């Protein structure tokens, strides 16, 4: 899509915006909108029902994604900002999250956290101001002017002093019509990509589950596995408890170590947690360490490249990954089981097996706990799996490696497509609200 530019521009004297069309103004937000006009009274009835929005309830692309139904008496003390149609919610804390959303036809009892500035348009079209707050120049400025390390924040009064482009009202309307149509078109494409990703992930999961429980030969004779959650398996597959797969002197099936925050340091031996265990893959996140002295004092167990980690905590419980080669050795938290199976068992096959839908569903049934579900190592170790002969394990792994790699490539391509569309969406909004493109004569095409 090619759009014209305005014939004449002028300097805005705002380095974040640059030049603007000659007929536009540049005004502080406070001259065209108000902030935090209405709050719930402290005398509100404790039983008054509210729909509450927290900062985590807003996605930078989708806007408001969910609300929590609460009663005033049981709501957080920060649940105070009253929201009306046309308002714009702008997070003034943890601004790097880009929690900004325009409000469209909210329920009468929609209440936001005091962590938001509730911007209410007065002398500007609400749709236009909503798009202005999605423009990269303004979002970046909000983040840049925030103060603090862990919870960077900006004062609402400072935010209201920021300058924004101010076209004539009829041009504001034209920009809103253009952006409504074009962002809706982009959002539809993003939704199609997201649907494709979900389908590919479902197919991937089904492929793994079928291969590790039924094998690759659809014509092979089947038998009852004797394991309720597995059903029938190919003849020649043998049931064995998970802990029995690590019986020789070089094998291992044990919990990680009880390491507390006071034990952590900035350098030393890498410490990994349940958060590093994905469904069949290692997730590089966090950067905890313990010292060599702490390792000795706590009598920690070494986690080596090639070991399997099984998470006993956090959904999906029982997920696993193989530790990659880029670390020397590590330690892990007590809620991960360190699993080093005997040579007769393929670690890749075991990891695929522990990623199967049937296994994860069985783990969910076996997990216990009130505030936090987990499974004990003894219960996990006693769970029986049906294992094929070694050569069949390797054949299944080769098949799954090839097929899942193909699907993962398709997923990555779809995710790249989403990222490009989101970049295009942001660029289009920024260009339109700052006058870098002229949409006055734009007409929607079917």
PDB file of C-alpha atoms in Angstrom, residues 1 5 34 63 70 73 80 83 104 112 114 129 157 177 191 202 211 225-226 276 279 329 345 361 364 371 386 411:
ATOM      1  CA  UNK A   1       0.000   0.000   0.000  1.00  0.00           C
ATOM      2  CA  UNK A   5       2.715  12.621   1.933  1.00  0.00           C
ATOM      3  CA  UNK A  34      -7.946  15.212  31.603  1.00  0.00           C
ATOM      4  CA  UNK A  63      -5.593  -4.099  24.666  1.00  0.00           C
ATOM      5  CA  UNK A  70     -14.528  -8.853  42.622  1.00  0.00           C
ATOM      6  CA  UNK A  73     -14.465  -5.063  50.082  1.00  0.00           C
ATOM      7  CA  UNK A  80     -10.052   2.773  42.530  1.00  0.00           C
ATOM      8  CA  UNK A  83     -13.340   4.021  33.658  1.00  0.00           C
ATOM      9  CA  UNK A 104     -14.651   0.869  24.226  1.00  0.00           C
ATOM     10  CA  UNK A 112      -8.711   0.110  37.002  1.00  0.00           C
ATOM     11  CA  UNK A 114      -4.171   3.217  40.475  1.00  0.00           C
ATOM     12  CA  UNK A 129      -5.903  10.027  21.020  1.00  0.00           C
ATOM     13  CA  UNK A 157       1.347  14.948  35.690  1.00  0.00           C
ATOM     14  CA  UNK A 177     -11.273   5.685   9.925  1.00  0.00           C
ATOM     15  CA  UNK A 191      -5.265 -14.109  14.110  1.00  0.00           C
ATOM     16  CA  UNK A 202      -1.648 -29.608  18.352  1.00  0.00           C
ATOM     17  CA  UNK A 211       4.698 -42.386  18.186  1.00  0.00           C
ATOM     18  CA  UNK A 225      -0.113 -52.465  28.346  1.00  0.00           C
ATOM     19  CA  UNK A 226      -1.399 -53.120  31.866  1.00  0.00           C
ATOM     20  CA  UNK A 276      14.141 -23.537  32.646  1.00  0.00           C
ATOM     21  CA  UNK A 279       7.840 -29.256  27.289  1.00  0.00           C
ATOM     22  CA  UNK A 329      27.988 -28.433  34.990  1.00  0.00           C
ATOM     23  CA  UNK A 345      17.294 -46.169  27.217  1.00  0.00           C
ATOM     24  CA  UNK A 361      -2.555 -35.710  31.864  1.00  0.00           C
ATOM     25  CA  UNK A 364      -1.967 -33.768  36.557  1.00  0.00           C
ATOM     26  CA  UNK A 371      -2.005 -23.710  47.107  1.00  0.00           C
ATOM     27  CA  UNK A 386       6.041 -49.098  28.105  1.00  0.00           C
ATOM     28  CA  UNK A 411       5.752 -22.330  13.577  1.00  0.00           C
TER      29      UNK A 411
END
